[in-house]
PDB file of C-alpha atoms and ligand atoms in Angstrom:
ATOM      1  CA  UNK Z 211      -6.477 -17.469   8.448  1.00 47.00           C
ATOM      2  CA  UNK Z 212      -3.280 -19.679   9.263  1.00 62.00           C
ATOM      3  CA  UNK Z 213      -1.625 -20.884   6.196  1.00 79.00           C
ATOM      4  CA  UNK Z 214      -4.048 -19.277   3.778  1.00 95.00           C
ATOM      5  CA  UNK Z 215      -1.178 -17.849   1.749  1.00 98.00           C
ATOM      6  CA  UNK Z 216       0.963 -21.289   1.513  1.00 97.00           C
ATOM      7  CA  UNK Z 217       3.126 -21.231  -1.228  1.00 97.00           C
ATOM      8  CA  UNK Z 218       2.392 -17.692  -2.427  1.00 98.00           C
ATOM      9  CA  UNK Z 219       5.228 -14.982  -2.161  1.00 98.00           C
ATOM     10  CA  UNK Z 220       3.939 -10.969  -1.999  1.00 98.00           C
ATOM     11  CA  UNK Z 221       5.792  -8.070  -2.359  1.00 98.00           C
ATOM     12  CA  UNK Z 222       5.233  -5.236   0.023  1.00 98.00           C
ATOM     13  CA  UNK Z 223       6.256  -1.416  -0.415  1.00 98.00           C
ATOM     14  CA  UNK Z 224       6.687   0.492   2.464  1.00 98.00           C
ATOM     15  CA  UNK Z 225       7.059  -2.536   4.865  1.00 98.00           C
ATOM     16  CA  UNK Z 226       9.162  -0.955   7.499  1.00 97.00           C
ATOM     17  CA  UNK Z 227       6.822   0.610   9.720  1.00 98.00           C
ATOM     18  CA  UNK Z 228       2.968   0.713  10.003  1.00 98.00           C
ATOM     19  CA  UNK Z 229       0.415  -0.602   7.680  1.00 98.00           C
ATOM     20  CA  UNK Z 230       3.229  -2.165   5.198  1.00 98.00           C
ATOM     21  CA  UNK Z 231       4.908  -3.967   8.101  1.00 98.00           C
ATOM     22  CA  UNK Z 232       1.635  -5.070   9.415  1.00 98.00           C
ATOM     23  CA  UNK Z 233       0.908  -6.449   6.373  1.00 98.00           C
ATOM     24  CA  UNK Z 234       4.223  -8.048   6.008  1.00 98.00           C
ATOM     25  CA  UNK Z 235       3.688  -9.743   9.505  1.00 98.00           C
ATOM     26  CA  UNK Z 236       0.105 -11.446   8.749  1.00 98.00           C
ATOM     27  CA  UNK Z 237       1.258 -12.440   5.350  1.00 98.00           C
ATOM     28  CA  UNK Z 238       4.189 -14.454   7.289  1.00 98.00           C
ATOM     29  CA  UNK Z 239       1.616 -15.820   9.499  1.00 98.00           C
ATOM     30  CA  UNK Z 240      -0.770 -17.162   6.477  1.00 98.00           C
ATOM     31  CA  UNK Z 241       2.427 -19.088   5.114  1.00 98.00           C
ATOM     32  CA  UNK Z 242       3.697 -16.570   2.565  1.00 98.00           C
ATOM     33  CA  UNK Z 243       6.712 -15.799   1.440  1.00 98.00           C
ATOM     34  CA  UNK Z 244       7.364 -11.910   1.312  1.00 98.00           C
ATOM     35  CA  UNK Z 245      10.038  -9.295   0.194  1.00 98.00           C
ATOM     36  CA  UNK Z 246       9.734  -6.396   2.124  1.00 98.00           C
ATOM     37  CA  UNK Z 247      11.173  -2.937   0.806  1.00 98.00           C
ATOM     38  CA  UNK Z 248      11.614   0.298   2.200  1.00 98.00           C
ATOM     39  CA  UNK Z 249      14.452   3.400   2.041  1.00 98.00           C
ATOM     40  CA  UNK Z 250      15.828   2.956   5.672  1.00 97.00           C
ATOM     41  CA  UNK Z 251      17.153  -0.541   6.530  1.00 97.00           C
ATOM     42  CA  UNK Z 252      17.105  -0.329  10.213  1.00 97.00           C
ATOM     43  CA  UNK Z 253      13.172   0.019  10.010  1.00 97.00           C
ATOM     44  CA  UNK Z 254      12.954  -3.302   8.003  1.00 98.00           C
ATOM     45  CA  UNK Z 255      15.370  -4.593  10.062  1.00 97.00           C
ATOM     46  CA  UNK Z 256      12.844  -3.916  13.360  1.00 97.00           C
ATOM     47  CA  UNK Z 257      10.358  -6.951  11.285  1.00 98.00           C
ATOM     48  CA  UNK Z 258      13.056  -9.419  12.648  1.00 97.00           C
ATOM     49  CA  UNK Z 259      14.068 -12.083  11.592  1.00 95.00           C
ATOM     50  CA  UNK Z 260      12.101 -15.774   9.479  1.00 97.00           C
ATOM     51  CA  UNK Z 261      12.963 -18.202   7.084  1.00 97.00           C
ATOM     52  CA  UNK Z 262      10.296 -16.782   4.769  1.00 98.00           C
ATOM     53  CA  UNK Z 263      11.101 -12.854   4.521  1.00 98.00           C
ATOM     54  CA  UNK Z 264      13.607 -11.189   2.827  1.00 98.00           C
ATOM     55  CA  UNK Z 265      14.218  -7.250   2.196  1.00 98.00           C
ATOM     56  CA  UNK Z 266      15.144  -5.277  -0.417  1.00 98.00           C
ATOM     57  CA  UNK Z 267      16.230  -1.376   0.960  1.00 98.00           C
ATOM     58  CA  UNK Z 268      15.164   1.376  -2.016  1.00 98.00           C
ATOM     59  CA  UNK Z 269      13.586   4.275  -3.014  1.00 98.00           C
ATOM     60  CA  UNK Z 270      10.933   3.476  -4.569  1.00 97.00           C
ATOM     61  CA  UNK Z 271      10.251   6.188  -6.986  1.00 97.00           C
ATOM     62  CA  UNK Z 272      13.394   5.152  -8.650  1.00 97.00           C
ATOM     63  CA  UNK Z 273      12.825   4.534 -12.054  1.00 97.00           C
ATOM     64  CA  UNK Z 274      14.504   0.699 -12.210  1.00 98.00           C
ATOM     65  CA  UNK Z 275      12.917  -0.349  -8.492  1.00 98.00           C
ATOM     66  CA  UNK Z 276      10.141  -2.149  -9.698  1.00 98.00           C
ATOM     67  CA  UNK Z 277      12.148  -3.668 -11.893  1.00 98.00           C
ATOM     68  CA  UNK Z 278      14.851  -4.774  -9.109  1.00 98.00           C
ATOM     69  CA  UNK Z 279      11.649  -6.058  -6.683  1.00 98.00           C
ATOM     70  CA  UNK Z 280      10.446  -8.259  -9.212  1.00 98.00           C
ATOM     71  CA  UNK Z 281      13.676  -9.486 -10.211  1.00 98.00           C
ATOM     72  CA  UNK Z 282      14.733  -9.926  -6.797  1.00 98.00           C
ATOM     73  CA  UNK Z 283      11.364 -11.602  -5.574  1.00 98.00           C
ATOM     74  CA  UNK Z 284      11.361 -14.146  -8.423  1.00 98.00           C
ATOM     75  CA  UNK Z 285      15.437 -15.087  -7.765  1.00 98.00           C
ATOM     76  CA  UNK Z 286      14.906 -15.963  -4.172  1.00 98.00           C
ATOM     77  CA  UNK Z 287      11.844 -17.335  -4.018  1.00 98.00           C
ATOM     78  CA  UNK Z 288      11.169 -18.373  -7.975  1.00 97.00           C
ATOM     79  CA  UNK Z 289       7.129 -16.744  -8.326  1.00 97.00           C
ATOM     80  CA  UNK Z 290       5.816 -13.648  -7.462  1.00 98.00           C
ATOM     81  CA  UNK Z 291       1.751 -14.005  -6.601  1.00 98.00           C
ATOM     82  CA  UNK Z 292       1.045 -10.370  -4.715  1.00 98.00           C
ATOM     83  CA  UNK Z 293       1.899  -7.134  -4.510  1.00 98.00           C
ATOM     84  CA  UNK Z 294       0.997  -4.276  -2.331  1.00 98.00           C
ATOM     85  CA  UNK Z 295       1.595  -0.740  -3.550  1.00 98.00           C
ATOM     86  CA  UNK Z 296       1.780   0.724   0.154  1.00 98.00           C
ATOM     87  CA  UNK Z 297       4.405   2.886   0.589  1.00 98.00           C
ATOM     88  CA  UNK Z 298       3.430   6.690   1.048  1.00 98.00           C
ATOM     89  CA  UNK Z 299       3.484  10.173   2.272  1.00 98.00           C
ATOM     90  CA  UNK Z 300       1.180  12.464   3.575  1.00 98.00           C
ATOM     91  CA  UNK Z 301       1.801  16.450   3.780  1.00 97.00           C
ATOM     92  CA  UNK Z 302      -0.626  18.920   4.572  1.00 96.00           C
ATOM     93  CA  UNK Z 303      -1.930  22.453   3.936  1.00 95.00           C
ATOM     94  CA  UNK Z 304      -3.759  24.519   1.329  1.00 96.00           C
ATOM     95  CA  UNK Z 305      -3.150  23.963  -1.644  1.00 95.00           C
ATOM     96  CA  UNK Z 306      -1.854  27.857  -2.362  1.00 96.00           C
ATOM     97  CA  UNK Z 307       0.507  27.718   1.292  1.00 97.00           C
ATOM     98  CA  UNK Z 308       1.675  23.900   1.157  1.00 97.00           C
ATOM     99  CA  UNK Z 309       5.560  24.029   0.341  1.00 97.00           C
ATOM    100  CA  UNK Z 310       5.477  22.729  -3.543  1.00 98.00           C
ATOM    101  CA  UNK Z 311       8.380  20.016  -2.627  1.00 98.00           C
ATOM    102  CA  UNK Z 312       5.847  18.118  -0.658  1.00 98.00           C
ATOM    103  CA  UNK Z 313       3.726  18.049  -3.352  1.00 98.00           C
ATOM    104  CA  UNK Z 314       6.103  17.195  -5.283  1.00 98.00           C
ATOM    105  CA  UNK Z 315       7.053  14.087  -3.049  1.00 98.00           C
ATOM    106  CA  UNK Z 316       4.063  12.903  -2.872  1.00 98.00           C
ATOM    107  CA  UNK Z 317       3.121  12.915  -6.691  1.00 98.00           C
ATOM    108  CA  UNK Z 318       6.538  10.909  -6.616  1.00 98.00           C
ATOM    109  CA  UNK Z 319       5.731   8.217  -4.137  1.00 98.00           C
ATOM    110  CA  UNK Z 320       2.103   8.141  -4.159  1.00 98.00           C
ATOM    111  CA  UNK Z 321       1.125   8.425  -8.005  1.00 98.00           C
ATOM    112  CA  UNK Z 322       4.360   7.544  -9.271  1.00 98.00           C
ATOM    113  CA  UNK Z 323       5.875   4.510  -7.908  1.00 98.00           C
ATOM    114  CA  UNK Z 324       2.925   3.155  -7.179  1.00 98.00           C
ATOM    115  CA  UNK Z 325       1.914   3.395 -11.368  1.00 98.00           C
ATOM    116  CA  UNK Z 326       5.577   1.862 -11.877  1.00 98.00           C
ATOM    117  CA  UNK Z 327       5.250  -0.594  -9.547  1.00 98.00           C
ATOM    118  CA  UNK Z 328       1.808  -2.010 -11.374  1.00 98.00           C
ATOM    119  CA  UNK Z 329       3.154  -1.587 -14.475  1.00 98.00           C
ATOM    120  CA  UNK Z 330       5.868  -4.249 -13.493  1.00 98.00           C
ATOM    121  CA  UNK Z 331       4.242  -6.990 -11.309  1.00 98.00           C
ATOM    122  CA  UNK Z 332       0.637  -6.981 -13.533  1.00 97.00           C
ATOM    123  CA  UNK Z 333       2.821  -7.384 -17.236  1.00 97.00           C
ATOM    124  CA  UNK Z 334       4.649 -10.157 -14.743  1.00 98.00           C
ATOM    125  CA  UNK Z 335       0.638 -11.287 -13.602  1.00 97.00           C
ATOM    126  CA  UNK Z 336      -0.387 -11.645 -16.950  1.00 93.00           C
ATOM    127  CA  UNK Z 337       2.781 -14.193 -18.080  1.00 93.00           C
ATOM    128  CA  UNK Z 338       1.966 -16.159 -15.260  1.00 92.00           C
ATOM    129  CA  UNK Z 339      -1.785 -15.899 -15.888  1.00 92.00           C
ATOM    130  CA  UNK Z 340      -2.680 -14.899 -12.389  1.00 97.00           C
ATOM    131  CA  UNK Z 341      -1.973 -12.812  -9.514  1.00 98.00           C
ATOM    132  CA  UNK Z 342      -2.955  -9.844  -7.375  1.00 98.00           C
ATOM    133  CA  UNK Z 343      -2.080  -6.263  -7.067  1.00 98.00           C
ATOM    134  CA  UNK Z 344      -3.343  -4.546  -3.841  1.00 98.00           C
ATOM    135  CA  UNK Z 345      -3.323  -0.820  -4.298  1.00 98.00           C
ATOM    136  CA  UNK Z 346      -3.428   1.362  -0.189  1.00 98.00           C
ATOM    137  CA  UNK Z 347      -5.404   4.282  -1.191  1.00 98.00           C
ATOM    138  CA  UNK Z 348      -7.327   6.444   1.544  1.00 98.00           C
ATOM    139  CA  UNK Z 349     -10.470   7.461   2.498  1.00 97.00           C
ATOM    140  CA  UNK Z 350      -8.984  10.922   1.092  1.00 97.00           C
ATOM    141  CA  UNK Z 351      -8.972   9.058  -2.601  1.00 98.00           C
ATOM    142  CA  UNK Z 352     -12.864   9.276  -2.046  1.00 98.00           C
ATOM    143  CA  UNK Z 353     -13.286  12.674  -0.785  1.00 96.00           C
ATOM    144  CA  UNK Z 354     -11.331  16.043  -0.184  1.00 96.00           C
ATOM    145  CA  UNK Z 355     -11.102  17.913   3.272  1.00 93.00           C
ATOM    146  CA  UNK Z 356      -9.593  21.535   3.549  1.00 93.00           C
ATOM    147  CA  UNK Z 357      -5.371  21.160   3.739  1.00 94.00           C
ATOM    148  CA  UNK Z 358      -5.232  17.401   2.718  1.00 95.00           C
ATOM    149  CA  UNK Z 359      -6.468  18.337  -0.681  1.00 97.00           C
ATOM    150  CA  UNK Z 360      -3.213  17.521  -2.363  1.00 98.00           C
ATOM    151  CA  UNK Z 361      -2.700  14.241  -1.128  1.00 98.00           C
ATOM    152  CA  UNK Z 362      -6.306  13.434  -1.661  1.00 98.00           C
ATOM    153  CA  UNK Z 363      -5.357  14.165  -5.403  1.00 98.00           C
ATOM    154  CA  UNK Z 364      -2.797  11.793  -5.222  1.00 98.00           C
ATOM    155  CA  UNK Z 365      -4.879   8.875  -3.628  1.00 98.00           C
ATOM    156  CA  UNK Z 366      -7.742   9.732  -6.192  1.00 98.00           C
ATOM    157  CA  UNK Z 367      -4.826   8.986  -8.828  1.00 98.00           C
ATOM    158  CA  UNK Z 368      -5.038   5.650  -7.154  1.00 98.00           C
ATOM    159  CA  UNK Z 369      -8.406   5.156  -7.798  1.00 98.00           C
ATOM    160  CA  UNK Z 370      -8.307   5.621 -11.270  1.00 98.00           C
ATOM    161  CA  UNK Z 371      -5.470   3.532 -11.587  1.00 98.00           C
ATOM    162  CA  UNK Z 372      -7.654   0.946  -9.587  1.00 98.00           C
ATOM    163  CA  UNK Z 373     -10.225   1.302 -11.444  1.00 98.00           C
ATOM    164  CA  UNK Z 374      -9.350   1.287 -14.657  1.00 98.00           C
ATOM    165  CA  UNK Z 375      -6.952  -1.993 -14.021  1.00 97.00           C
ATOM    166  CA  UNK Z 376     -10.147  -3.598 -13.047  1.00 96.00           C
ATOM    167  CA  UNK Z 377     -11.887  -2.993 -16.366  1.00 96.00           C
ATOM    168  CA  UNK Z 378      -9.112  -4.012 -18.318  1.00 96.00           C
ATOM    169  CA  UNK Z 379      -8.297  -6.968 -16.653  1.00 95.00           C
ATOM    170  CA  UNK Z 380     -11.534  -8.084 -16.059  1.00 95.00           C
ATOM    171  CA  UNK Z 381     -11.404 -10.874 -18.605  1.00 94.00           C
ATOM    172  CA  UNK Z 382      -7.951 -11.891 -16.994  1.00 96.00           C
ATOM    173  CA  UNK Z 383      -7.071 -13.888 -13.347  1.00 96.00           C
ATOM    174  CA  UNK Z 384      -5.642 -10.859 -12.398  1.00 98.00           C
ATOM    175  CA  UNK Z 385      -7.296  -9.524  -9.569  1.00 98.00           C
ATOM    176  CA  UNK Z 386      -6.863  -5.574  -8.379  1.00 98.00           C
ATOM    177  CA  UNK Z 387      -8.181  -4.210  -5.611  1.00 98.00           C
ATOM    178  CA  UNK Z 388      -7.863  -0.788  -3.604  1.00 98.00           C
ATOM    179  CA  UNK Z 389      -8.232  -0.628  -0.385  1.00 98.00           C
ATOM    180  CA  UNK Z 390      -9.615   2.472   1.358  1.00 98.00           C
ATOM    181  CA  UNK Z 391      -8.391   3.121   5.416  1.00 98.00           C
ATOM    182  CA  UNK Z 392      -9.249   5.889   7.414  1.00 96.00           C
ATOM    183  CA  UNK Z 393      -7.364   7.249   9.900  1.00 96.00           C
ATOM    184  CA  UNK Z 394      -4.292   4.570  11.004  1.00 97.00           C
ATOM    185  CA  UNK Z 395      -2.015   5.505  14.208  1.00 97.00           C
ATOM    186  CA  UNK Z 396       1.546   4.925  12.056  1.00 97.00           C
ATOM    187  CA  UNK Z 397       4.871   6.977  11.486  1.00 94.00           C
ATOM    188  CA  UNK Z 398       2.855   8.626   8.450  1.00 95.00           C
ATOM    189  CA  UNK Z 399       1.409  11.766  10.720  1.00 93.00           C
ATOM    190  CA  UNK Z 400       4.749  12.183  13.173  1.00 91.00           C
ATOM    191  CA  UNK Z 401       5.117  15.485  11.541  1.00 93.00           C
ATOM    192  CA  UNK Z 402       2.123  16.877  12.177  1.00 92.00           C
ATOM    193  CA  UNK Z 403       1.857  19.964  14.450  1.00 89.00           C
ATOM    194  CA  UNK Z 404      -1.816  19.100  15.464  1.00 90.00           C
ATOM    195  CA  UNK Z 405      -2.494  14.616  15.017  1.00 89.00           C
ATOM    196  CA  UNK Z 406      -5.368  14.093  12.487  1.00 90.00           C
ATOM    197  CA  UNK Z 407      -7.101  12.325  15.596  1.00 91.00           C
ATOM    198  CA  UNK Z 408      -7.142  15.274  17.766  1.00 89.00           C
ATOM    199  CA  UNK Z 409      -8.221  17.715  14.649  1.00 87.00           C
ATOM    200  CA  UNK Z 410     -10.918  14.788  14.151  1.00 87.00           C
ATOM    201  CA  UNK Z 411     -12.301  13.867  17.796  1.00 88.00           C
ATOM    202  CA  UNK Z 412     -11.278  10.768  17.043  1.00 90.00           C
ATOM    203  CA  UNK Z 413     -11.074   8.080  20.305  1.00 89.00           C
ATOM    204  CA  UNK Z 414     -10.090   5.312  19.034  1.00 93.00           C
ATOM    205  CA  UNK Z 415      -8.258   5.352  15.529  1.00 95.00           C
ATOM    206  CA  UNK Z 416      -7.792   2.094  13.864  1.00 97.00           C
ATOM    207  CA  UNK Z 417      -4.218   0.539  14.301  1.00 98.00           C
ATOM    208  CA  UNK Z 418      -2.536  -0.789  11.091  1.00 98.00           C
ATOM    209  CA  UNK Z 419      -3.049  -4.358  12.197  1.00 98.00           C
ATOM    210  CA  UNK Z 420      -6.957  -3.608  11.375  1.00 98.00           C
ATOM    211  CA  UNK Z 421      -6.255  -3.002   7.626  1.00 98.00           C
ATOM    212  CA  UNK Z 422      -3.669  -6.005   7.538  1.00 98.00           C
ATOM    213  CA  UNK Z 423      -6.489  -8.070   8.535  1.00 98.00           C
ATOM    214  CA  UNK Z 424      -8.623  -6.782   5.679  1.00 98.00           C
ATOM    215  CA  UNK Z 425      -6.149  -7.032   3.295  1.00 98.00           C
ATOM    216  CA  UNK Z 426      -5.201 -10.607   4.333  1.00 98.00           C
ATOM    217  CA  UNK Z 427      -9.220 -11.668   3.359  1.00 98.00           C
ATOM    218  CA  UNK Z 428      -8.843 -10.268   0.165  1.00 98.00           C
ATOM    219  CA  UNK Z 429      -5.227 -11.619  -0.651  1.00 98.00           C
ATOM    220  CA  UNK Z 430      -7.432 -14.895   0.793  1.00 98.00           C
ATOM    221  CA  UNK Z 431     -10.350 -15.152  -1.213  1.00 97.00           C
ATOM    222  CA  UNK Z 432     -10.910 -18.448  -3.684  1.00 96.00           C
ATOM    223  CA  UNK Z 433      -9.848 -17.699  -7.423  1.00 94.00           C
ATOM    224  CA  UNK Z 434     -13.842 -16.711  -8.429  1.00 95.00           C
ATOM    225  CA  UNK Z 435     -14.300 -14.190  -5.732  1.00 96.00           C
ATOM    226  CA  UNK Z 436     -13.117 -10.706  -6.956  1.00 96.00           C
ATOM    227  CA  UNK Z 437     -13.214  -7.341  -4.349  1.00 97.00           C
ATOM    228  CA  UNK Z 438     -12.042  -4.569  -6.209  1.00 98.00           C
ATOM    229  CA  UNK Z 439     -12.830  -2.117  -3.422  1.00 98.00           C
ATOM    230  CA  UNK Z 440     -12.726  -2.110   0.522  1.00 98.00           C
ATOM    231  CA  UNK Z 441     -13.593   1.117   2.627  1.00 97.00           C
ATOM    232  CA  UNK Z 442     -12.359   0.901   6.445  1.00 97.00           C
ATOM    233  CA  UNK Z 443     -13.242   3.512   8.922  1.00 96.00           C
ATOM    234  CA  UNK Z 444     -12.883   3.652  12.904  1.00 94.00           C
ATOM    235  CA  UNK Z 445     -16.262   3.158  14.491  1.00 90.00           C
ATOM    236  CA  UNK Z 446     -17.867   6.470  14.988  1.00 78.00           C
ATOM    237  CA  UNK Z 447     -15.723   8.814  12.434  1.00 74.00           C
ATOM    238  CA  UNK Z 448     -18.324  10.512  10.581  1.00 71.00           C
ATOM    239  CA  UNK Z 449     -16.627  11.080   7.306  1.00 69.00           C
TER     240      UNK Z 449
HETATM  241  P1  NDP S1166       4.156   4.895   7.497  1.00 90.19           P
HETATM  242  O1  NDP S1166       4.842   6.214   7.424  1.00 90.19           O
HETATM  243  O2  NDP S1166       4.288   4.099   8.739  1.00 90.19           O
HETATM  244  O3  NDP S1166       4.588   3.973   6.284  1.00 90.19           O
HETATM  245  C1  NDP S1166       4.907   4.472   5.002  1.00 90.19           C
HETATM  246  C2  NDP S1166       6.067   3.657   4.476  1.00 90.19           C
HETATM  247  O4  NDP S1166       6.383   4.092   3.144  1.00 90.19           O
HETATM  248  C3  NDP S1166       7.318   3.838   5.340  1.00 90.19           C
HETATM  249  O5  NDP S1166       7.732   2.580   5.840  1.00 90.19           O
HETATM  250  C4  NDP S1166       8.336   4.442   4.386  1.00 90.19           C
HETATM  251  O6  NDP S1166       9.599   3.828   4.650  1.00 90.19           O
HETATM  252  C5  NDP S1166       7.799   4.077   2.994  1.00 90.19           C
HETATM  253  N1  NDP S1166       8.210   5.035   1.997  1.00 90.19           N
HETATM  254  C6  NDP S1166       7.947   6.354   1.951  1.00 90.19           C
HETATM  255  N2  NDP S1166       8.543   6.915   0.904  1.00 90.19           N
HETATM  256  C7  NDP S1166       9.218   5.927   0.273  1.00 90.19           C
HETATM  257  C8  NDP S1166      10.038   5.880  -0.878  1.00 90.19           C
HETATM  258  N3  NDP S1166      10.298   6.970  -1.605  1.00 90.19           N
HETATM  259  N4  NDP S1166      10.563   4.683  -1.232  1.00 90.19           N
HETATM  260  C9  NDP S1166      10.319   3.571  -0.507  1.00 90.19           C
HETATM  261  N5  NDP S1166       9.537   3.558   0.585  1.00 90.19           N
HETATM  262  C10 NDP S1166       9.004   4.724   0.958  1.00 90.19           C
HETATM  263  O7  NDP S1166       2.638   5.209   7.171  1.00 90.19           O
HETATM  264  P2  NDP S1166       1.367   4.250   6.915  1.00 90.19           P
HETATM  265  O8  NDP S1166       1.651   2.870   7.299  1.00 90.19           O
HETATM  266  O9  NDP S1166       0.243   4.939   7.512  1.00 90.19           O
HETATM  267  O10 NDP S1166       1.214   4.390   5.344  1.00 90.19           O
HETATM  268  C11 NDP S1166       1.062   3.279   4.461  1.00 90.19           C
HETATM  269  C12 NDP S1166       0.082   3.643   3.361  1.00 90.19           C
HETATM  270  O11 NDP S1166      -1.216   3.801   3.929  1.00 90.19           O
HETATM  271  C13 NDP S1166       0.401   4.954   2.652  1.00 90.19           C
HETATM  272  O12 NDP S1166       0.189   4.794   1.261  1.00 90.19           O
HETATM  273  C14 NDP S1166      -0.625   5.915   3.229  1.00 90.19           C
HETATM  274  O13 NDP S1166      -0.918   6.969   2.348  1.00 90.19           O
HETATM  275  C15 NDP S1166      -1.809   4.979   3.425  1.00 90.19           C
HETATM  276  N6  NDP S1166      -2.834   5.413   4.361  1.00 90.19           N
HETATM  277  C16 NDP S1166      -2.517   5.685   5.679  1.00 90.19           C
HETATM  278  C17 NDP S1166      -3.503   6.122   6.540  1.00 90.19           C
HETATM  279  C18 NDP S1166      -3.211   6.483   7.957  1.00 90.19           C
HETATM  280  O14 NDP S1166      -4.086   7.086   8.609  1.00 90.19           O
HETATM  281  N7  NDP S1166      -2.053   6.157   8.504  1.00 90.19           N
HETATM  282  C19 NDP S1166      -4.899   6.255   6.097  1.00 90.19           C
HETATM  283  C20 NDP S1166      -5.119   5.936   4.722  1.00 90.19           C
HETATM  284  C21 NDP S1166      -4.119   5.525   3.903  1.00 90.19           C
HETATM  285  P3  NDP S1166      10.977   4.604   4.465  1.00 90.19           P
HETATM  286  O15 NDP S1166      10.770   5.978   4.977  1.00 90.19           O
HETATM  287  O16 NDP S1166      11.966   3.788   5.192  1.00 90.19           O
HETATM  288  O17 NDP S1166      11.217   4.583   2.989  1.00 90.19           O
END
């Protein structure tokens, strides 16, 4: 897929570790140009250095971040084509024993900036008349397990979102898609007392280069092909 995003700068959330700074590296690769933001600056500084990234360290649920991102894609590199809503948090535990601050935090970061953040770049799509907004939900935004029942809420907010930007752009060359990952190894479980693999039998998880491959063939695809949704499991995970 070398050079299949030549000339095209993307916006990645979350880019400092796992599935965002996959992403971030195989959009370099295809020839993009990408602003990667996260809150801690020494994890975007581990994506090292090229001519064609820049960062941007946040929070993202700030209320003027999407904002800044645009503004700060379009300065240095004068378009903005892509963005991927990726940063997130997972915290687990029934819903009645789950400290209410996690929930909290992930509403924030999950629902929140990622609705900000598409209410930014697709008003900026539609000026330009094209462009795509790639939204990381979960298998967990397509079903509920006992204790992850709060973040699936927040991933099924996702969905919607998804969903109902592809209805009402559908007329538009402003593409949305949500794609759907199942259990990544990443930062996003360190606090876990028990891994989600172990609780899950799961041998061989998929690694967050898998979904930056995905997303790369949809950020790919010619202008007529449209995928609003992708599902990607490990082999063998009976969901
Ligand atoms: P990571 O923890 O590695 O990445 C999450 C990123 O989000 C971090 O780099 C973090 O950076 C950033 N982030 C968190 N909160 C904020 C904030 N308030 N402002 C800005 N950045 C923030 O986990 P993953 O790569 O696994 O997660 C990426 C996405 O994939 C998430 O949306 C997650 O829900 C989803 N996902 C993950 C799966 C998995 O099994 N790993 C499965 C399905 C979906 P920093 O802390 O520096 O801000």
């Amino acid at each position: 897929m070398s050079g299949g995003l030549k000339g095209q700068v993307a916006v990645v959330t979350g880019s400092g570790s796992g599935i965002g700074a996959a992403i971030t590296h195989s959009f370099l690769d295809a020839g993009a140009s990408v602003l990667a933001t996260g809150r801690r600056a020494e994890k975007l500084g581990r994506l090292g250095e090229h001519q064609s990234l820049i960062t941007l360290v946040g929070d993202v649920t700030e209320p003027d971040f999407a904002d800044r991102l645009l503004s700060r894609a379009l300065d240095a590199f004068g378009r903005c084509d892509i963005v991927v809503n990726n940063a997130g948090v997972m915290w687990s535990g029934a819903a009645h024993e789950i400290d209410i601050e996690h929930v909290v935090a992930m509403v924030r970061v999950n629902i929140e900036a990622a609705f900000r953040v598409a209410h930014v770049f697709v008003r900026h799509f539609f000026t330009q008349n094209t462009g795509q907004i790639i939204n990381i939900s979960s298998v967990l935004g397509t079903k509920v397990r006992p204790n992850t029942g709060t973040y699936s809420a927040t991933k099924y907010a996702v969905e919607a979102l998804s969903e109902s930007m592809r209805l009402e752009l559908a007329d538009t060359n402003v593409k949305v898609t949500c794609i759907e990952p199942g259990l990544v190894i990443t930062d996003l479980h360190d606090h876990f007392a028990i891994h989600p693999k172990d609780a899950l039998g799961l041998k061989q998880p998929l690694q967050p280069e898998d979904i930056a491959n995905i997303v790369l063939t949809v950020a790919t695809q010619p202008d007529h092909v449209f995928v609003p949704k992708v599902m990607v499991l490990p082999k063998h995970n009976a969901i």
